[in-house]
Amino acid sequence: MNVDLSMFERFAVTFQPGDIIFCEYEPGDNFYLIQSGRVQIVKILGDIEKNIDILQPGEIFGEMAILEEAPRSATAVSLDKVKALEFNRENFEVLMKGNPQIALKLLKLFTKRIYDQKRRFMILTLSNIEARVADVFLMLAEDQPTEDPDEDQRTFSTKVEDIAHWAGMSYAECKKVLNHFAGQRRVEIYEDHIIVKNINDFQRFVSSQRKKEKAE
Amino acid sequence: MPKAVRYHANSVVYFKGDTNDRVYILKSGKVSLNYNDIETGQEIHDIINTGEFFGVKSALGRYPREETAVVLSDAAMVVFSVPEFEQLVLKNTRIIMKMLKVFSNQLRRMHKQVRNLISEGKDGLEPEEGLFRIGQYYLKSQKYHQALYAFRRYITYYPSGKYASEATTHMEEAEKALQGGGAPASMAGMGTGGGKPSQSAEQREELSETAKKYYNAVSLFSQDNFQAALEEFKKIVQANNSEEYVAKSQFEIGRCHLGLTQYDKCIEHYTQMIKHYPRHPDLRDALLYVGNCHEKMGNTGKANGFYKKVLSMSSENEVIYRKAKRALRELEVSK
C-alpha cells in the first residue's frame, strides 16, 4: 500500500508479545493498522482458544467497531512486539478522507469477509453431515489455487478440529465422517495433512446433495 | 472510460454465477436484483434506486455474481470497470464511507447467522458474561497477563456487575501468580520469549498494591456498600501512590456520595474534581451525576443545565449522549 502514514505517527501505539489489544465482548472504540509485528485473532469457545487469523504489517483489524456500536467479535493478541496506528471514531473519518486508499482497502476487505462468511454459511445449511465435511474441503480448495487444474487429488494441511469447526460439528462426529471417507478410499488422513483423492467427486457429491435437499 | 448504456425492460444486466468486473450505477429506470435468501431459500427482489451502485461486492471481491440483475423498465446506467470505479471513489470518500456502513451491517448479519447455526439453541453470550468467561478461560490456562486484562476490563465496564466481586478476586489471584512466578506463565503458548512492559519490578508492585485496593473498593461499591467503598477510595487518594488510581478514585468518591444520597457533598466533590482535573476521562459522567444531584434536590433548572452541557460535549453515537438525552426527557416528563 503506497500511503504515507508519517503524519499519523502520533497515533502510534506499541504492544508487547502476549498483550491483549482488545478482548471479545468489550465495547470497541478503536481500530488498528499494523505497522510492524504480527497480531493473532482468536476466539474462545468453551475451553478452547481458536485461532481465527494471523495478521501481518499493513493489515487492518478492529474495524467493525468503528462503523457501528457493537461489542468486539473476537480477541486480538500481539504475537510479536507490535507497533500499530490506533484510530477511533472521531479521527476515523479524518483518516478516511485524507487517505482514500485505506478506505478502499477496507472496502475490499469487507467484500472478501462477506463472501467468506456466506461460503461458510452455505456449508452449514447442508443437513447431510458427510456432504458438509466434503463441502469444507471444497471451500478450502477454492482458497488454495492449484498447480495443475487437471489433477483431481488435493492435499490440505488442515487439522481435523478445524474441519469440525467449519462443518459445525463435534470433533468426534467429524472424525467419524472422515474415517468413513477413508474407508471408502476417498480421503487419506495423516498426522499433519489430509489428502482428498478426487476433489471433483466431492464436488459432484455436494451439488447432488444440495439439489436433493432443496427438493425436499 | 465509464460508459453510458441503455437496457430495455425484461433484459438482464448479468446473471447469478457470471464473472465480470463491472460496477453499475443506475441513472434512470428500474432494476431488480433477484436472489434466494441463503437462510430460507426464499426468492428476494431488491429494487435498485436511481443513483445507486450495484454489482460492487462481487466486482471488487472478484467472485461470481450472487444475484441476477433484471431490468424491470427501460433503464439507463453507467458502467465502470473496477479500476475506473476505484478512481471515482478515491476522489469521493463519502461513497466509500456509505458503502462501508452497508457492508459492515451485512457482515454482522452474516456472522450472526453463522453463529446461530453453529451453536444451535445455545445463543451468543451477553457481553458482560462473555467478557468474564474469557477472563476465567485465561486464568484457567495460566495466561495471567491476559486474564488480568479481561478482568480489568470487566471491572471497568461493569463495576457493579454480577461478577464484579468474583472478577476482583480473580484479578488478585492473577496478580499474585504474575509476581510470584518469575517468568510469567502468561507467555506460555504465545510462541515468543519474555518481553514484559518496561517498568521496574518495584514500581509494578507499588502500582498493583494500589490497584488491588482500588478494585477492592470497586467491589464494595458494586455490593452497594457505599460507606465502606467511600472510605477505601479516600485512603487511596490520601496515600497518593498512583496518579491514575487517585484520579479514578476521585471519580468514584463522587459516585459513593450519590449512592449515599449525599447530594450536596457529591456536587461539591465533583466541582473540586473538575477544577483539579479539567480533562478527567470521566468528566462528562461527573457532570451528568451533578445534574442527577440537582434533580434529586429539586433544582430542575440546574439539572437541565448540566444535562445540556453533557449533550454539548458528546456526539450522538456515544452512550453518554443517550444517557443525558434520557435524563433530559425524564426531566421534561416529571415537570
Coordinates of C-alpha atoms in Angstrom, one line a residue:
Chain A
M1 CA 0.0 0.0 0.0
N2 CA 1.6 3.2 -1.1
V3 CA 0.3 5.5 1.5
D4 CA 2.4 8.0 3.5
L5 CA 1.4 7.5 7.1
S6 CA 4.1 9.5 8.8
M7 CA 1.7 12.2 9.6
F8 CA -0.2 9.7 11.8
E9 CA 2.8 9.0 13.9
R10 CA 1.1 10.5 16.9
F11 CA -1.5 7.7 16.8
A12 CA 1.2 5.0 17.1
V13 CA 0.9 2.5 20.0
T14 CA 3.1 -0.4 20.9
F15 CA 2.2 -3.8 22.4
Q16 CA 4.5 -6.4 24.0
P17 CA 4.3 -10.0 22.9
G18 CA 1.3 -11.6 24.5
D19 CA -0.5 -8.4 25.2
I20 CA -4.2 -8.4 24.6
I21 CA -5.0 -5.5 22.3
F22 CA -8.7 -5.9 22.8
C23 CA -10.9 -8.7 24.1
E24 CA -14.1 -10.2 22.6
Y25 CA -17.3 -8.7 24.1
E26 CA -15.5 -5.5 25.0
P27 CA -17.2 -2.4 23.7
G28 CA -14.9 -1.3 20.9
D29 CA -13.9 2.2 20.1
N30 CA -10.6 1.8 18.3
F31 CA -9.3 0.1 15.2
Y32 CA -5.8 -0.6 14.2
L33 CA -3.4 -0.6 11.3
I34 CA -0.4 -2.8 11.9
Q35 CA 3.0 -1.2 11.1
S36 CA 5.2 -3.9 12.4
G37 CA 4.9 -7.3 14.2
R38 CA 2.1 -9.8 13.9
V39 CA -1.3 -9.9 15.6
Q40 CA -3.3 -13.0 16.2
I41 CA -7.1 -13.0 16.2
V42 CA -8.6 -15.7 18.5
K43 CA -12.0 -16.7 19.7
I44 CA -12.5 -18.6 22.9
L45 CA -15.1 -21.3 22.6
G46 CA -15.7 -23.0 25.9
D47 CA -12.3 -24.5 26.8
I48 CA -10.5 -24.0 23.6
E49 CA -8.8 -21.0 22.1
K50 CA -9.4 -21.0 18.4
N51 CA -7.1 -19.2 16.0
I52 CA -9.1 -17.2 13.5
D53 CA -6.3 -15.4 11.7
I54 CA -2.8 -14.1 12.0
L55 CA -2.4 -10.6 10.6
Q56 CA 0.7 -9.1 9.1
P57 CA 2.0 -5.5 8.9
G58 CA -0.2 -3.4 6.6
E59 CA -3.3 -5.2 7.7
I60 CA -6.3 -3.6 9.5
F61 CA -8.2 -5.0 12.4
G62 CA -10.9 -4.0 14.8
E63 CA -12.6 -2.0 12.0
M64 CA -16.1 -3.1 12.7
A65 CA -16.3 -1.3 15.9
I66 CA -15.8 1.9 14.1
L67 CA -18.8 1.7 12.0
E68 CA -21.4 0.6 14.4
E69 CA -21.6 0.3 18.1
A70 CA -21.3 -3.4 18.9
P71 CA -19.0 -5.5 21.1
R72 CA -15.8 -6.9 19.7
S73 CA -16.5 -10.2 18.0
A74 CA -13.0 -11.7 18.7
T75 CA -9.9 -11.1 20.7
A76 CA -6.7 -9.6 19.3
V77 CA -3.4 -10.6 20.8
S78 CA 0.1 -9.4 19.8
L79 CA 2.4 -12.2 18.7
D80 CA 5.5 -10.1 18.4
K81 CA 6.3 -6.6 19.6
V82 CA 3.6 -4.8 17.6
K83 CA 3.6 -1.3 16.5
A84 CA 0.2 -0.1 15.2
L85 CA -1.7 3.1 14.5
E86 CA -4.7 3.4 16.6
F87 CA -7.7 5.2 15.3
N88 CA -11.1 5.9 16.9
R89 CA -14.5 7.0 15.6
E90 CA -13.6 10.7 15.8
N91 CA -10.4 10.5 13.7
F92 CA -11.6 7.6 11.6
E93 CA -13.5 9.9 9.2
V94 CA -10.5 12.2 9.0
L95 CA -8.2 9.3 8.2
M96 CA -10.5 8.0 5.6
K97 CA -11.0 11.4 3.9
G98 CA -7.3 12.1 4.0
N99 CA -6.4 8.5 2.9
P100 CA -9.0 7.2 0.5
Q101 CA -6.6 4.4 -0.3
I102 CA -7.0 3.0 3.2
A103 CA -10.8 3.4 2.9
L104 CA -10.8 1.5 -0.4
K105 CA -8.6 -1.2 1.2
L106 CA -11.1 -1.5 4.0
L107 CA -14.0 -1.8 1.5
K108 CA -12.3 -4.6 -0.3
L109 CA -11.6 -6.3 3.0
F110 CA -15.3 -6.3 3.7
T111 CA -16.3 -7.7 0.4
K112 CA -13.9 -10.6 1.0
R113 CA -15.1 -11.2 4.5
I114 CA -18.8 -11.1 3.5
Y115 CA -18.0 -13.7 0.8
D116 CA -16.2 -15.9 3.2
Q117 CA -19.0 -15.8 5.7
K118 CA -21.5 -16.6 3.0
R119 CA -19.4 -19.6 1.9
R120 CA -19.2 -20.8 5.5
F121 CA -22.9 -20.4 5.8
M122 CA -23.6 -22.5 2.7
I123 CA -21.7 -25.4 4.3
L124 CA -23.8 -25.2 7.4
T125 CA -27.1 -25.3 5.5
L126 CA -26.4 -28.8 4.4
S127 CA -28.2 -31.3 6.6
N128 CA -26.3 -34.3 5.4
I129 CA -23.1 -34.4 7.6
E130 CA -21.0 -36.2 5.0
A131 CA -21.8 -33.5 2.5
R132 CA -21.0 -30.9 5.0
V133 CA -17.5 -32.3 5.6
A134 CA -17.0 -32.7 1.8
D135 CA -18.1 -29.1 1.3
V136 CA -15.5 -27.9 3.8
F137 CA -12.8 -29.4 1.5
L138 CA -14.4 -27.7 -1.5
M139 CA -14.2 -24.4 0.4
L140 CA -10.6 -25.0 1.3
A141 CA -9.8 -25.9 -2.3
E142 CA -11.4 -22.7 -3.6
D143 CA -9.0 -20.7 -1.4
Q144 CA -6.0 -22.8 -2.5
P145 CA -5.1 -22.3 -6.1
T146 CA -4.0 -25.5 -7.8
E147 CA -0.7 -26.0 -9.6
D148 CA -2.4 -28.4 -12.1
P149 CA -6.1 -28.0 -12.8
D150 CA -6.3 -31.5 -14.3
E151 CA -5.1 -33.0 -11.1
D152 CA -8.0 -34.5 -9.1
Q153 CA -6.1 -35.1 -5.9
R154 CA -5.7 -32.4 -3.4
T155 CA -3.7 -32.1 -0.2
F156 CA -4.8 -30.0 2.7
S157 CA -2.7 -29.1 5.7
T158 CA -5.8 -28.6 7.8
K159 CA -6.4 -30.2 11.2
V160 CA -9.5 -32.3 11.9
E161 CA -10.6 -29.9 14.6
D162 CA -10.6 -27.1 12.1
I163 CA -12.7 -29.1 9.7
A164 CA -15.1 -29.9 12.5
H165 CA -15.3 -26.2 13.3
W166 CA -16.1 -25.2 9.7
A167 CA -18.6 -28.0 9.4
G168 CA -20.2 -27.0 12.7
M169 CA -19.9 -30.4 14.3
S170 CA -18.1 -32.0 17.2
Y171 CA -14.6 -33.4 16.7
A172 CA -15.8 -36.9 17.3
E173 CA -18.6 -36.6 14.8
C174 CA -16.2 -35.1 12.2
K175 CA -13.6 -37.8 12.8
K176 CA -16.3 -40.4 12.2
V177 CA -17.2 -39.0 8.9
L178 CA -13.6 -38.7 7.9
N179 CA -12.9 -42.3 8.8
H180 CA -15.9 -43.3 6.8
F181 CA -14.5 -41.4 3.8
A182 CA -11.1 -43.1 4.5
G183 CA -12.8 -46.5 4.5
Q184 CA -14.2 -45.6 1.0
R185 CA -10.7 -44.6 -0.1
R186 CA -11.9 -41.1 -0.8
V187 CA -9.5 -39.5 1.7
E188 CA -6.3 -40.3 3.4
I189 CA -5.7 -38.9 6.9
Y190 CA -2.2 -38.2 8.1
E191 CA -0.8 -36.6 11.2
D192 CA -0.4 -33.1 9.7
H193 CA -2.4 -33.3 6.4
I194 CA -5.4 -34.8 4.7
I195 CA -5.4 -35.9 1.1
V196 CA -8.7 -35.8 -0.9
K197 CA -8.3 -38.3 -3.6
N198 CA -10.7 -36.8 -6.1
I199 CA -12.0 -33.2 -5.4
N200 CA -14.4 -33.5 -8.4
D201 CA -16.0 -36.5 -6.8
F202 CA -16.7 -34.3 -3.7
Q203 CA -17.9 -31.5 -5.9
R204 CA -20.5 -33.8 -7.6
F205 CA -21.5 -35.4 -4.2
V206 CA -22.1 -32.0 -2.6
S207 CA -24.1 -30.5 -5.5
S208 CA -26.3 -33.5 -5.9
Q209 CA -26.9 -33.4 -2.2
R210 CA -27.7 -29.7 -2.3
K211 CA -30.2 -30.4 -5.1
K212 CA -31.8 -33.2 -3.2
E213 CA -32.1 -31.2 0.0
K214 CA -33.6 -28.3 -1.9
A215 CA -36.3 -30.5 -3.4
E216 CA -37.3 -31.9 0.0
Chain B
M1 CA -13.7 5.4 -19.7
P2 CA -17.1 4.7 -17.9
K3 CA -19.7 4.0 -20.5
A4 CA -23.3 5.1 -20.6
V5 CA -25.6 2.2 -21.6
R6 CA -29.3 1.5 -22.0
Y7 CA -31.2 -1.6 -21.3
H8 CA -34.7 -2.5 -22.4
A9 CA -37.3 -3.7 -19.9
N10 CA -37.1 -7.5 -19.3
S11 CA -33.4 -7.7 -20.3
V12 CA -30.7 -9.0 -17.9
V13 CA -27.6 -7.0 -17.0
Y14 CA -25.9 -10.0 -15.5
F15 CA -26.8 -13.5 -14.3
K16 CA -26.1 -15.1 -11.0
G17 CA -22.8 -17.0 -11.3
D18 CA -21.4 -14.7 -14.0
T19 CA -17.9 -13.5 -13.5
N20 CA -17.3 -10.0 -14.7
D21 CA -15.7 -7.0 -13.1
R22 CA -18.2 -4.3 -13.9
V23 CA -19.8 -1.9 -11.4
Y24 CA -23.0 -0.2 -12.4
I25 CA -24.8 3.0 -11.3
L26 CA -28.4 3.3 -12.2
K27 CA -29.3 6.6 -13.8
S28 CA -33.0 6.0 -14.7
G29 CA -35.5 3.2 -15.0
K30 CA -35.9 0.2 -12.7
V31 CA -33.6 -2.7 -11.9
S32 CA -34.2 -5.6 -9.6
L33 CA -31.6 -7.8 -8.0
N34 CA -33.0 -11.3 -7.7
Y35 CA -31.5 -14.0 -5.4
N36 CA -32.5 -16.6 -2.9
D37 CA -32.1 -15.9 0.7
I38 CA -29.4 -18.1 1.9
E39 CA -31.2 -18.9 5.2
T40 CA -34.7 -19.6 4.0
G41 CA -34.2 -20.1 0.3
Q42 CA -37.0 -17.6 -0.3
E43 CA -36.7 -15.6 -3.5
I44 CA -35.8 -12.0 -2.8
H45 CA -36.2 -9.0 -5.2
D46 CA -34.2 -6.0 -4.2
I47 CA -35.1 -2.9 -6.2
I48 CA -32.3 -0.5 -7.0
N49 CA -33.0 3.2 -6.7
T50 CA -31.7 5.6 -9.2
G51 CA -28.3 6.9 -8.2
E52 CA -27.4 3.7 -6.5
F53 CA -24.5 1.4 -7.3
F54 CA -24.9 -2.3 -7.9
G55 CA -22.6 -5.2 -8.6
V56 CA -20.0 -3.6 -6.3
K57 CA -19.2 -6.5 -4.0
S58 CA -18.6 -9.3 -6.5
A59 CA -16.7 -7.0 -8.8
L60 CA -14.4 -5.7 -6.0
G61 CA -14.1 -9.1 -4.3
R62 CA -13.6 -10.8 -7.7
Y63 CA -16.1 -13.5 -7.1
P64 CA -19.1 -14.7 -9.2
R65 CA -22.3 -12.6 -9.1
E66 CA -24.6 -13.7 -6.4
E67 CA -27.7 -12.3 -7.9
T68 CA -29.4 -11.8 -11.3
A69 CA -29.8 -8.1 -12.3
V70 CA -33.1 -7.8 -14.2
V71 CA -34.3 -4.6 -15.9
L72 CA -37.9 -4.0 -15.0
S73 CA -38.5 -0.9 -17.0
D74 CA -36.2 0.7 -19.7
A75 CA -33.1 1.8 -17.8
A76 CA -30.0 4.0 -18.4
M77 CA -26.9 3.2 -16.4
V78 CA -23.2 4.0 -16.3
V79 CA -20.8 1.0 -16.4
F80 CA -17.4 1.2 -14.7
S81 CA -14.5 -1.3 -14.7
V82 CA -13.0 -1.9 -11.3
P83 CA -10.1 0.5 -11.8
E84 CA -12.5 3.2 -13.1
F85 CA -14.7 2.6 -10.1
E86 CA -11.7 2.8 -7.8
Q87 CA -10.6 6.1 -9.3
L88 CA -14.1 7.5 -8.9
V89 CA -14.5 6.6 -5.2
L90 CA -10.9 7.6 -4.3
K91 CA -12.0 11.1 -5.2
N92 CA -15.1 10.8 -3.3
T93 CA -14.6 9.1 0.1
R94 CA -18.2 9.8 1.0
I95 CA -19.3 7.0 -1.3
I96 CA -16.8 4.6 0.3
M97 CA -17.9 5.5 3.8
K98 CA -21.5 4.9 2.9
M99 CA -20.7 1.5 1.4
L100 CA -18.6 0.6 4.3
K101 CA -21.6 1.1 6.6
V102 CA -23.8 -1.1 4.4
F103 CA -21.1 -3.8 4.1
S104 CA -20.3 -3.9 7.8
N105 CA -24.0 -4.3 8.5
Q106 CA -24.2 -7.2 6.1
L107 CA -21.1 -8.8 7.6
R108 CA -22.5 -8.6 11.1
R109 CA -25.7 -10.1 10.0
M110 CA -23.8 -13.0 8.4
H111 CA -21.7 -13.5 11.5
K112 CA -24.9 -13.8 13.5
Q113 CA -26.5 -16.3 11.1
V114 CA -23.4 -18.5 11.1
R115 CA -23.2 -18.4 14.8
N116 CA -26.9 -19.3 15.1
L117 CA -26.3 -22.4 13.0
I118 CA -23.1 -23.5 14.8
S119 CA -24.4 -23.2 18.3
E120 CA -27.9 -24.3 17.7
G121 CA -30.1 -23.1 20.6
K122 CA -27.1 -22.1 22.6
D123 CA -27.4 -18.4 22.0
G124 CA -24.5 -16.0 22.0
L125 CA -23.4 -14.8 25.4
E126 CA -24.3 -11.4 26.8
P127 CA -21.2 -9.2 26.5
E128 CA -21.0 -9.0 30.3
E129 CA -20.9 -12.7 30.8
G130 CA -18.7 -13.3 27.8
L131 CA -16.0 -10.9 29.0
F132 CA -16.0 -12.6 32.4
R133 CA -15.8 -16.0 30.9
I134 CA -12.8 -15.0 28.8
G135 CA -11.0 -13.9 32.0
Q136 CA -11.8 -17.3 33.5
Y137 CA -10.5 -19.1 30.5
Y138 CA -7.2 -17.3 30.6
L139 CA -6.9 -17.8 34.3
K140 CA -7.5 -21.5 34.0
S141 CA -4.9 -21.8 31.2
Q142 CA -2.5 -19.8 33.4
K143 CA -2.2 -16.9 31.0
Y144 CA -2.4 -14.5 33.9
H145 CA -1.3 -11.5 31.9
Q146 CA -4.3 -11.9 29.6
A147 CA -6.7 -12.9 32.4
L148 CA -5.8 -9.7 34.2
Y149 CA -6.6 -7.7 31.1
A150 CA -10.0 -9.3 30.7
F151 CA -11.0 -8.9 34.4
R152 CA -9.8 -5.4 34.5
R153 CA -11.9 -4.6 31.5
Y154 CA -14.8 -6.3 33.1
I155 CA -14.5 -4.2 36.3
T156 CA -14.1 -1.0 34.2
Y157 CA -17.3 -1.7 32.2
Y158 CA -19.3 -3.4 34.8
P159 CA -18.2 -2.0 38.2
S160 CA -21.4 -3.1 39.7
G161 CA -21.9 -6.2 37.5
K162 CA -23.0 -9.5 38.8
Y163 CA -19.4 -10.9 38.6
A164 CA -17.7 -7.8 39.9
S165 CA -16.6 -9.3 43.2
E166 CA -15.5 -12.6 41.6
A167 CA -13.6 -10.7 39.0
T168 CA -11.8 -8.7 41.7
T169 CA -10.8 -11.9 43.5
H170 CA -9.6 -13.5 40.2
M171 CA -7.5 -10.4 39.5
E172 CA -5.8 -10.7 42.8
E173 CA -5.0 -14.3 42.0
A174 CA -3.7 -13.4 38.6
E175 CA -1.5 -10.6 40.0
K176 CA -0.1 -12.9 42.7
A177 CA 0.7 -15.5 40.1
L178 CA 2.4 -13.0 37.9
Q179 CA 4.5 -11.6 40.8
G180 CA 5.4 -14.9 42.2
G181 CA 6.0 -16.8 39.1
G182 CA 9.2 -15.1 37.9
A183 CA 9.0 -15.9 34.2
P184 CA 5.4 -15.1 33.5
A185 CA 3.4 -18.2 32.6
S186 CA 1.3 -15.9 30.5
M187 CA 3.8 -16.1 27.8
A188 CA 3.5 -19.9 27.6
G189 CA 1.9 -20.9 24.3
M190 CA 2.4 -17.5 22.8
G191 CA 5.4 -18.8 21.0
T192 CA 7.6 -15.9 21.9
G193 CA 10.1 -15.2 24.6
G194 CA 9.7 -12.9 27.5
G195 CA 9.2 -9.2 27.0
K196 CA 7.3 -7.5 29.8
P197 CA 6.2 -3.9 29.8
S198 CA 9.3 -1.9 30.7
Q199 CA 8.5 -1.0 34.3
S200 CA 10.8 -1.8 37.2
A201 CA 9.6 -4.6 39.3
E202 CA 9.3 -2.3 42.3
Q203 CA 7.2 0.2 40.5
R204 CA 4.9 -2.5 39.3
E205 CA 4.4 -3.8 42.8
E206 CA 3.6 -0.4 44.2
L207 CA 1.1 0.1 41.4
S208 CA -0.5 -3.3 41.8
E209 CA -0.8 -2.8 45.5
T210 CA -2.8 0.4 44.8
A211 CA -4.7 -1.3 42.0
K212 CA -5.7 -4.1 44.5
K213 CA -7.0 -1.5 46.9
Y214 CA -8.9 0.3 44.2
Y215 CA -10.6 -2.9 42.9
N216 CA -11.4 -3.9 46.4
A217 CA -13.2 -0.6 46.8
V218 CA -14.9 -1.0 43.4
S219 CA -16.1 -4.4 44.6
L220 CA -17.5 -2.9 47.8
F221 CA -19.3 -0.3 45.7
S222 CA -20.7 -3.0 43.5
Q223 CA -22.3 -4.6 46.5
D224 CA -23.9 -1.2 47.4
N225 CA -21.7 -0.8 50.4
F226 CA -21.1 2.8 49.6
Q227 CA -19.9 3.9 53.0
A228 CA -17.1 1.4 53.2
A229 CA -16.2 2.0 49.5
L230 CA -16.0 5.7 50.1
E231 CA -13.5 5.2 52.9
E232 CA -11.4 3.0 50.8
F233 CA -11.3 5.4 47.9
K234 CA -10.4 8.2 50.2
K235 CA -7.5 6.2 51.5
I236 CA -6.2 5.7 48.0
V237 CA -6.4 9.4 47.4
Q238 CA -4.6 10.2 50.6
A239 CA -1.8 7.7 50.0
N240 CA -1.3 9.3 46.6
N241 CA 0.8 6.4 45.2
S242 CA -0.5 6.3 41.7
E243 CA -1.8 9.3 39.8
E244 CA -4.0 7.1 37.7
Y245 CA -5.8 5.4 40.6
V246 CA -6.1 8.7 42.5
A247 CA -7.9 10.2 39.6
K248 CA -10.1 7.1 39.2
S249 CA -10.8 7.1 42.9
Q250 CA -11.8 10.8 42.9
F251 CA -14.4 10.0 40.4
E252 CA -15.7 7.0 42.4
I253 CA -15.9 9.1 45.6
G254 CA -18.5 11.2 43.9
R255 CA -20.5 8.2 43.0
C256 CA -20.3 6.9 46.6
H257 CA -21.7 10.2 47.8
L258 CA -24.5 9.8 45.2
G259 CA -25.1 6.3 46.4
L260 CA -25.3 7.6 50.0
T261 CA -27.8 10.2 48.8
Q262 CA -25.4 12.9 50.0
Y263 CA -26.3 15.1 47.0
D264 CA -24.7 18.4 48.2
K265 CA -21.4 16.5 49.0
C266 CA -21.5 14.9 45.6
I267 CA -21.9 18.2 43.9
E268 CA -19.1 19.8 45.9
H269 CA -16.8 16.9 45.4
Y270 CA -17.2 16.9 41.6
T271 CA -16.9 20.6 41.4
Q272 CA -13.5 20.3 43.1
M273 CA -12.5 17.4 41.0
I274 CA -13.3 19.2 37.7
K275 CA -11.3 22.2 38.9
H276 CA -8.3 19.9 39.6
Y277 CA -8.7 17.6 36.6
P278 CA -10.2 19.7 33.8
R279 CA -9.5 16.8 31.5
H280 CA -10.6 13.9 33.6
P281 CA -11.6 11.0 31.4
D282 CA -14.9 10.7 33.3
L283 CA -15.6 14.4 33.2
R284 CA -18.9 14.1 31.4
D285 CA -20.2 11.3 33.6
A286 CA -19.3 13.5 36.6
L287 CA -21.3 16.4 35.1
L288 CA -24.2 14.0 34.5
Y289 CA -24.1 13.0 38.2
V290 CA -24.0 16.6 39.3
G291 CA -27.2 17.0 37.2
N292 CA -28.7 14.0 38.9
C293 CA -27.9 15.5 42.3
H294 CA -29.6 18.8 41.4
E295 CA -32.6 17.0 40.1
K296 CA -32.9 15.0 43.3
M297 CA -32.7 18.2 45.3
G298 CA -35.5 19.7 43.2
N299 CA -33.3 22.1 41.2
T300 CA -34.7 21.1 37.9
G301 CA -33.4 24.2 36.2
K302 CA -29.8 23.5 37.2
A303 CA -30.2 19.8 36.4
N304 CA -31.4 20.8 33.0
G305 CA -28.3 23.0 32.5
F306 CA -25.9 20.2 33.4
Y307 CA -27.6 17.6 31.2
K308 CA -27.5 20.0 28.3
K309 CA -23.8 20.7 29.0
V310 CA -23.1 17.0 28.7
L311 CA -25.0 16.8 25.5
S312 CA -23.0 19.6 24.0
M313 CA -19.8 17.8 24.9
S314 CA -20.8 14.5 23.3
S315 CA -21.6 13.2 19.9
E316 CA -24.8 11.4 19.1
N317 CA -23.4 7.9 18.9
E318 CA -21.9 7.9 22.4
V319 CA -23.5 6.2 25.3
I320 CA -23.1 9.3 27.5
Y321 CA -25.1 11.3 24.9
R322 CA -28.0 8.9 25.2
K323 CA -27.8 8.9 28.9
A324 CA -28.0 12.7 29.0
K325 CA -30.8 12.7 26.5
R326 CA -32.8 10.3 28.5
A327 CA -32.2 12.3 31.7
L328 CA -33.5 15.4 29.9
R329 CA -36.5 13.6 28.6
E330 CA -37.4 12.3 32.1
L331 CA -36.9 15.8 33.5
E332 CA -39.4 17.0 30.9
V333 CA -41.9 14.4 31.8
S334 CA -41.8 14.9 35.5
K335 CA -42.4 18.6 35.2

